[in-house]
XYZ file of N, CA and C in Angstrom:
441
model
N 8.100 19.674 -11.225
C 9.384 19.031 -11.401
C 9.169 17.531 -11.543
N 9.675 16.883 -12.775
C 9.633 15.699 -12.982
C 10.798 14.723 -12.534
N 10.700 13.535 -11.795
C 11.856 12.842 -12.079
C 12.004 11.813 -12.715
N 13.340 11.700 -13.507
C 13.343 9.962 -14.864
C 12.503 8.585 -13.588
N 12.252 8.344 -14.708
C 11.409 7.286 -13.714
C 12.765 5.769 -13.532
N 12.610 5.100 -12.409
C 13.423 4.114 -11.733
C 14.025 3.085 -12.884
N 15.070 2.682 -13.022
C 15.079 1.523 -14.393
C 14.962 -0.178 -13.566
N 14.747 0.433 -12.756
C 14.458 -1.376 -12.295
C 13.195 -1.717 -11.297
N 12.388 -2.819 -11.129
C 11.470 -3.038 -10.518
C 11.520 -2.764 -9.344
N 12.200 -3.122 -8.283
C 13.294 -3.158 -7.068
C 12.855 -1.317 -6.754
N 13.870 -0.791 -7.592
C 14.041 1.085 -6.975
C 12.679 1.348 -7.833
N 11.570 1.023 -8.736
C 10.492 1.645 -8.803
C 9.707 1.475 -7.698
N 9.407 0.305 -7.341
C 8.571 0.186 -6.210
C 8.670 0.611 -4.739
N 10.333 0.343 -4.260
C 10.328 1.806 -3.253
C 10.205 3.027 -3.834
N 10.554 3.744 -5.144
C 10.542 5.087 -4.838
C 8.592 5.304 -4.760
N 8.108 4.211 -5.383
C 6.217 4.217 -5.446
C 5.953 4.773 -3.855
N 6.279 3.125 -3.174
C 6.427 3.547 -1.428
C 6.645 4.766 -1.111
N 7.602 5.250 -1.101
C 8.141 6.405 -0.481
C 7.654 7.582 -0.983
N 7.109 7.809 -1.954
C 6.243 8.849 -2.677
C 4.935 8.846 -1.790
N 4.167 7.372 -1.801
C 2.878 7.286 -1.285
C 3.459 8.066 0.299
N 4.074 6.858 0.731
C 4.176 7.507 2.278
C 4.305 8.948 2.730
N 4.704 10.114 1.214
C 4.622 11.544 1.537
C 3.380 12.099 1.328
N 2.212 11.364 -0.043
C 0.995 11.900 0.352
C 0.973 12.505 -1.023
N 1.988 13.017 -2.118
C 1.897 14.163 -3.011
C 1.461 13.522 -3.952
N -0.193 13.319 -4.616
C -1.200 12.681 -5.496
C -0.078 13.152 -7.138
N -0.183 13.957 -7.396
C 0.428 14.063 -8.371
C 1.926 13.644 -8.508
N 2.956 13.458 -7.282
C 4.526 12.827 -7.568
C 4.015 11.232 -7.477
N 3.479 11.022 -7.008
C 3.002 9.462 -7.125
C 2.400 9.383 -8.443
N 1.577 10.014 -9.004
C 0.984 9.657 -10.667
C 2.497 9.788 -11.338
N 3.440 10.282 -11.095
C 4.368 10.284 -12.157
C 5.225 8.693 -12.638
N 5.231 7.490 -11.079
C 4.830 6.685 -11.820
C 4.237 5.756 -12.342
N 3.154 5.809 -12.336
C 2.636 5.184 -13.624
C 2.422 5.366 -14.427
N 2.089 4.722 -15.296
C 2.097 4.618 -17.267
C 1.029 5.172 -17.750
N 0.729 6.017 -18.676
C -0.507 6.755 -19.575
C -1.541 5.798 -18.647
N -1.231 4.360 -19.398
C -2.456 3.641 -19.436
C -2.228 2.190 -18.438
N -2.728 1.842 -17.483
C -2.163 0.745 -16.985
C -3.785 -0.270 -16.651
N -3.633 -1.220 -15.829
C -4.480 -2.042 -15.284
C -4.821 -2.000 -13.359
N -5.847 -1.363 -13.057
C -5.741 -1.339 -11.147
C -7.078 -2.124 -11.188
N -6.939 -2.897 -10.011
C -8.132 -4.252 -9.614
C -7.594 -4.122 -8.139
N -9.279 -3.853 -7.807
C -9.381 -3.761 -6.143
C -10.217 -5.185 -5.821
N -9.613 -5.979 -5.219
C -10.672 -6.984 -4.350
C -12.090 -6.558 -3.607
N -12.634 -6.039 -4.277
C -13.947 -5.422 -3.391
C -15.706 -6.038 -3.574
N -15.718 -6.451 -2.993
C -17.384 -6.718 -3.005
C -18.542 -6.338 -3.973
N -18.938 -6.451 -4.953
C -19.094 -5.082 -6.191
C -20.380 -4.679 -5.646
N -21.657 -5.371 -4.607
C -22.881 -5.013 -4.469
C -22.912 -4.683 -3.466
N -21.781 -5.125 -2.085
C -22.028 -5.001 -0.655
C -21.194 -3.893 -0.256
N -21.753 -3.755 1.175
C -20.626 -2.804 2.156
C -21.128 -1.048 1.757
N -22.230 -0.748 0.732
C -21.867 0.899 0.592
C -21.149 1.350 -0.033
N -20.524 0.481 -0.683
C -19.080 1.228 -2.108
C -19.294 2.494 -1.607
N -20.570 3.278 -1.654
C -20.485 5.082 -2.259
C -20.094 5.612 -0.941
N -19.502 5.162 -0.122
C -18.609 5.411 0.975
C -17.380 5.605 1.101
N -17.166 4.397 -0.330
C -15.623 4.524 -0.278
C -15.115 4.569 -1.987
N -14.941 5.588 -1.823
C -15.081 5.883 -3.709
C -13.768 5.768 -4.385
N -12.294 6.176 -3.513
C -11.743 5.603 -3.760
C -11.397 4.270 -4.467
N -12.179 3.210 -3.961
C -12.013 1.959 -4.077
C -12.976 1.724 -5.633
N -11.960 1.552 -7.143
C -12.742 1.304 -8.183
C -11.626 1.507 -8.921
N -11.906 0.034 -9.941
C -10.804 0.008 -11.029
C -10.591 1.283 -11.580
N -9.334 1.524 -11.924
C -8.545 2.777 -12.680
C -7.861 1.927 -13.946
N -7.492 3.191 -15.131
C -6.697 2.913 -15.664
C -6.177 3.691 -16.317
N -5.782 5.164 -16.127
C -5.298 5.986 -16.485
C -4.107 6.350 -15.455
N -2.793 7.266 -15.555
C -2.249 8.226 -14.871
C -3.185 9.169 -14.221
N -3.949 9.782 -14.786
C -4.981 10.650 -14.321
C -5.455 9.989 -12.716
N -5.597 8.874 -13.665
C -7.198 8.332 -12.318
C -6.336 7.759 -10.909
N -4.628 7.608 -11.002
C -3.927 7.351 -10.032
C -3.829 8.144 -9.224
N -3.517 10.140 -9.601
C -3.305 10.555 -8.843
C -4.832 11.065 -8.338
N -6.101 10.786 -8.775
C -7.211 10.968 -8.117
C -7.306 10.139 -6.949
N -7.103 8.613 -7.055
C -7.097 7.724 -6.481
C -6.621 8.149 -4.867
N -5.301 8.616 -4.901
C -4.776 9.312 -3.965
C -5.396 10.383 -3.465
N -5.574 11.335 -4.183
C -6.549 12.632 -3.614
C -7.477 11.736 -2.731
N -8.630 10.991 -3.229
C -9.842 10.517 -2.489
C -9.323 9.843 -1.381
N -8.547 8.867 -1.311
C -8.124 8.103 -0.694
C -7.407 9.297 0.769
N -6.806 9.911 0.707
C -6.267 11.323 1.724
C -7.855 12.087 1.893
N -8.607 12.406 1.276
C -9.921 12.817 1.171
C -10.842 12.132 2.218
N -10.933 10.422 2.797
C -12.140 9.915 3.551
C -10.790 9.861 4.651
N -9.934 10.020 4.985
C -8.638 9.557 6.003
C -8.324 10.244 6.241
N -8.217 10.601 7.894
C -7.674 11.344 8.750
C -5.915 11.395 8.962
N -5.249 12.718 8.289
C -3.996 12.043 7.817
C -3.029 12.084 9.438
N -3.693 12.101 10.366
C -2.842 12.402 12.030
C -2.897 10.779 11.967
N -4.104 9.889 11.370
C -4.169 8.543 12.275
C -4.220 7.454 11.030
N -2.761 7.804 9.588
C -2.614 7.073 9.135
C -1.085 6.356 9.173
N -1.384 5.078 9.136
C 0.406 4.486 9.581
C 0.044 2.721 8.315
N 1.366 2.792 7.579
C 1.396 1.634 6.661
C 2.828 1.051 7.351
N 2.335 -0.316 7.697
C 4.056 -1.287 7.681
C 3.897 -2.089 6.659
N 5.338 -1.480 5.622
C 5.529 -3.063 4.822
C 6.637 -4.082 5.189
N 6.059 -5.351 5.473
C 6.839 -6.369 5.715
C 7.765 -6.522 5.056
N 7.636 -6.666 3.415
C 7.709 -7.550 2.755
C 7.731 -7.180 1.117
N 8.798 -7.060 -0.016
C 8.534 -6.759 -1.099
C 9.066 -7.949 -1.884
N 8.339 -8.700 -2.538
C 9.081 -9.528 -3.428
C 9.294 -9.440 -4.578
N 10.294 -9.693 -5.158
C 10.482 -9.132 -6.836
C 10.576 -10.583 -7.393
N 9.953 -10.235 -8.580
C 10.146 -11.133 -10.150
C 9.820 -10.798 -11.333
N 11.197 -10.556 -11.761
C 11.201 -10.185 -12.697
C 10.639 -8.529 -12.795
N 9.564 -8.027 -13.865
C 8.890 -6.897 -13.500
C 7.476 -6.598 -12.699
N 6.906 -7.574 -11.811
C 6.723 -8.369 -11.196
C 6.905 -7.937 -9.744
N 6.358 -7.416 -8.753
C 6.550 -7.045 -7.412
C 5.207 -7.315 -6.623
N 5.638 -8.016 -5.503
C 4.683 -8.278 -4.469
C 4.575 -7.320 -3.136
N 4.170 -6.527 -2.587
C 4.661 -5.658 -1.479
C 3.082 -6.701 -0.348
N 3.460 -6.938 0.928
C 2.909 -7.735 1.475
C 2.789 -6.606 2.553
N 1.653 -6.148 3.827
C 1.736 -5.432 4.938
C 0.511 -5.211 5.573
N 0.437 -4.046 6.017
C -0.485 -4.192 7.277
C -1.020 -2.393 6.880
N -2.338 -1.768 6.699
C -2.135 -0.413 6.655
C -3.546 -0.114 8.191
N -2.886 0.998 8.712
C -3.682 1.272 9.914
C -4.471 2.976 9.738
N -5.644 2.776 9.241
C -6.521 4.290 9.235
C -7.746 4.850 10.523
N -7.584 6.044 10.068
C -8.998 6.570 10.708
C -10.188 7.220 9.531
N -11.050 6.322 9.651
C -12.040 6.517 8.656
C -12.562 8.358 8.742
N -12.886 9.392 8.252
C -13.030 10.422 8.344
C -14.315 10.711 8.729
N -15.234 10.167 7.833
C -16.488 10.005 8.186
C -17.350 9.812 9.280
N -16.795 8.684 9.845
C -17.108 7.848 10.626
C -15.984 8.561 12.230
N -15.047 8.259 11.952
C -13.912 8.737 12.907
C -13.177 7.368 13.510
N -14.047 6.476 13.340
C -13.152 4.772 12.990
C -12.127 4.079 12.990
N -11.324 3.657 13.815
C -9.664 3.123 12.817
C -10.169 1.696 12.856
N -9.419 1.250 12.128
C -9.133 0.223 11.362
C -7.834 -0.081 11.090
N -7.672 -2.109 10.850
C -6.253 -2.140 10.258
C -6.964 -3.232 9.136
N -6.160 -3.316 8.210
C -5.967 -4.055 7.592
C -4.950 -4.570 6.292
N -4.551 -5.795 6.795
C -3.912 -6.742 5.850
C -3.658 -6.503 4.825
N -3.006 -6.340 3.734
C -3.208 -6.047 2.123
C -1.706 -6.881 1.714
N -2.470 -7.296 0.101
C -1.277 -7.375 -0.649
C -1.355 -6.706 -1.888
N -0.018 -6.136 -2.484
C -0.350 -5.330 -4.065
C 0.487 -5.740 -4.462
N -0.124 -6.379 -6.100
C 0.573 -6.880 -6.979
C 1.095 -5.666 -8.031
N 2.091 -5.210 -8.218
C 2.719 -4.512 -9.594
C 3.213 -5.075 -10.325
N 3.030 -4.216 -11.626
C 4.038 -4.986 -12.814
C 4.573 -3.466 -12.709
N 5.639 -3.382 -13.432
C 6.777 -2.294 -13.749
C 7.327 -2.450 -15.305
N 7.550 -1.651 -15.940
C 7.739 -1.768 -17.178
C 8.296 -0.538 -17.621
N 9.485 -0.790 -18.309
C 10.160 0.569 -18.438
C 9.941 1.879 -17.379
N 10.149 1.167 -16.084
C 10.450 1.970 -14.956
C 9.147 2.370 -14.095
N 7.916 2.401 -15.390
C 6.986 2.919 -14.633
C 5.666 1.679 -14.203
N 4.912 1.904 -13.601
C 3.974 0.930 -13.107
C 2.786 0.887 -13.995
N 2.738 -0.512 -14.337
C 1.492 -0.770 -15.574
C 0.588 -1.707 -14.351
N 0.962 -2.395 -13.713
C -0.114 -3.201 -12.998
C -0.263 -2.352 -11.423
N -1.769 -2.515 -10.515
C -1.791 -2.183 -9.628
C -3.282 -2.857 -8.763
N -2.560 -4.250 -8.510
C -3.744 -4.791 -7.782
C -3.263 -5.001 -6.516
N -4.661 -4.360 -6.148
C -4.937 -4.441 -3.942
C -5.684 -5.568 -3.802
N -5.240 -6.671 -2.696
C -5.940 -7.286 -2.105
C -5.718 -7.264 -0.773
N -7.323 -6.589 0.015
C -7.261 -5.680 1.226
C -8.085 -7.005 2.056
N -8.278 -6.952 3.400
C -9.356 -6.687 4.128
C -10.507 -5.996 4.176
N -11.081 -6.246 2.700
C -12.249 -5.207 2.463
C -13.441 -5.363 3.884
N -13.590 -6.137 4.621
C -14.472 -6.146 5.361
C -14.130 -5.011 6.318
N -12.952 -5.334 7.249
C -12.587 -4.073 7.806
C -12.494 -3.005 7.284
N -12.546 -2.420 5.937
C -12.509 -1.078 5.669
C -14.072 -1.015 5.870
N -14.759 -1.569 4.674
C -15.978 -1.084 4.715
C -16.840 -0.991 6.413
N -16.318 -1.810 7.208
C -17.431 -1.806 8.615
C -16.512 -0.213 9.368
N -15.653 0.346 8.972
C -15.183 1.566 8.911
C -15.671 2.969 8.323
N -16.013 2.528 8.007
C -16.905 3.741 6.821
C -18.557 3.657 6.947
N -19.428 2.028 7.427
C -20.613 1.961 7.630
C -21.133 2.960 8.457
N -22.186 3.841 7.820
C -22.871 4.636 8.493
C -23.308 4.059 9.963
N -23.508 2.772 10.401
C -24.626 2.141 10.943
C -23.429 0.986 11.395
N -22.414 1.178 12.403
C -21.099 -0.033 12.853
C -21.855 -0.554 13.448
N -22.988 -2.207 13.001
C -23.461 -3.128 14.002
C -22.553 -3.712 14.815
């Protein structure tokens, strides 16, 4: 079951929220666009990337609702909790500002960290999708070896 996607930046980006916050990889790919732009703030040589596989530019619909799969895939879903502060709009243009709190799976780990994601929205659906996390705290979450 499909739904029309949001006509304004504002109700796309909560219904994004509120999709993520249920978990369903594929109702969350519905919106974004065929083809869009995702940029993770991440370290490109340090930390073990192949720990956290999730974390790597996308740019398909496809690769969104993978994104999600993996991402529910290393995370323990009893000991995940997101607060958003904060959404700012401009134009098509959205800032969501917050705090996300996990348990690494691997590892068994929690962690919090800080993030901001930049969207663009465009004819309802999401063409931009950049994270800027606390990559340090994720990755010392996932390190085989927590010095």
């Amino acid at each position: 079951m499909s739904t029309a996607a949001p006509t304004n930046t504002r109700t796309a980006v909560e219904e994004l929220l509120r999709r993520i916050g249920k978990g369903d990889p594929e109702r969350i790919a519905e919106l974004y666009a065929e083809q869009g732009d995702w940029k993770f703030n991440w370290p490109q040589a340090e930390h073990g990337r192949s720990a956290t596989p999730w974390i790597r530019h996308r740019s398909t619909r496809a690769d969104a609702a993978a994104h999600y799969r993996e991402l529910a895939e290393y995370h323990v879903p009893e000991c995940v909790a997101t607060e958003v502060e904060r959404i700012l709009i401009d134009g098509s243009d959205a800032i969501v500002l917050g705090e996300i709190r996990q348990t690494a799976r691997p590892t068994g780990r929690a962690y919090h960290a800080r993030f901001a994601l930049h969207l663009t929205v465009e004819d309802g659906l999401v063409t931009r999708h950049h994270v800027y996390e606390d990559s340090l705290a994720v990755a010392q979450a996932f390190e085989a070896d927590n010095r």
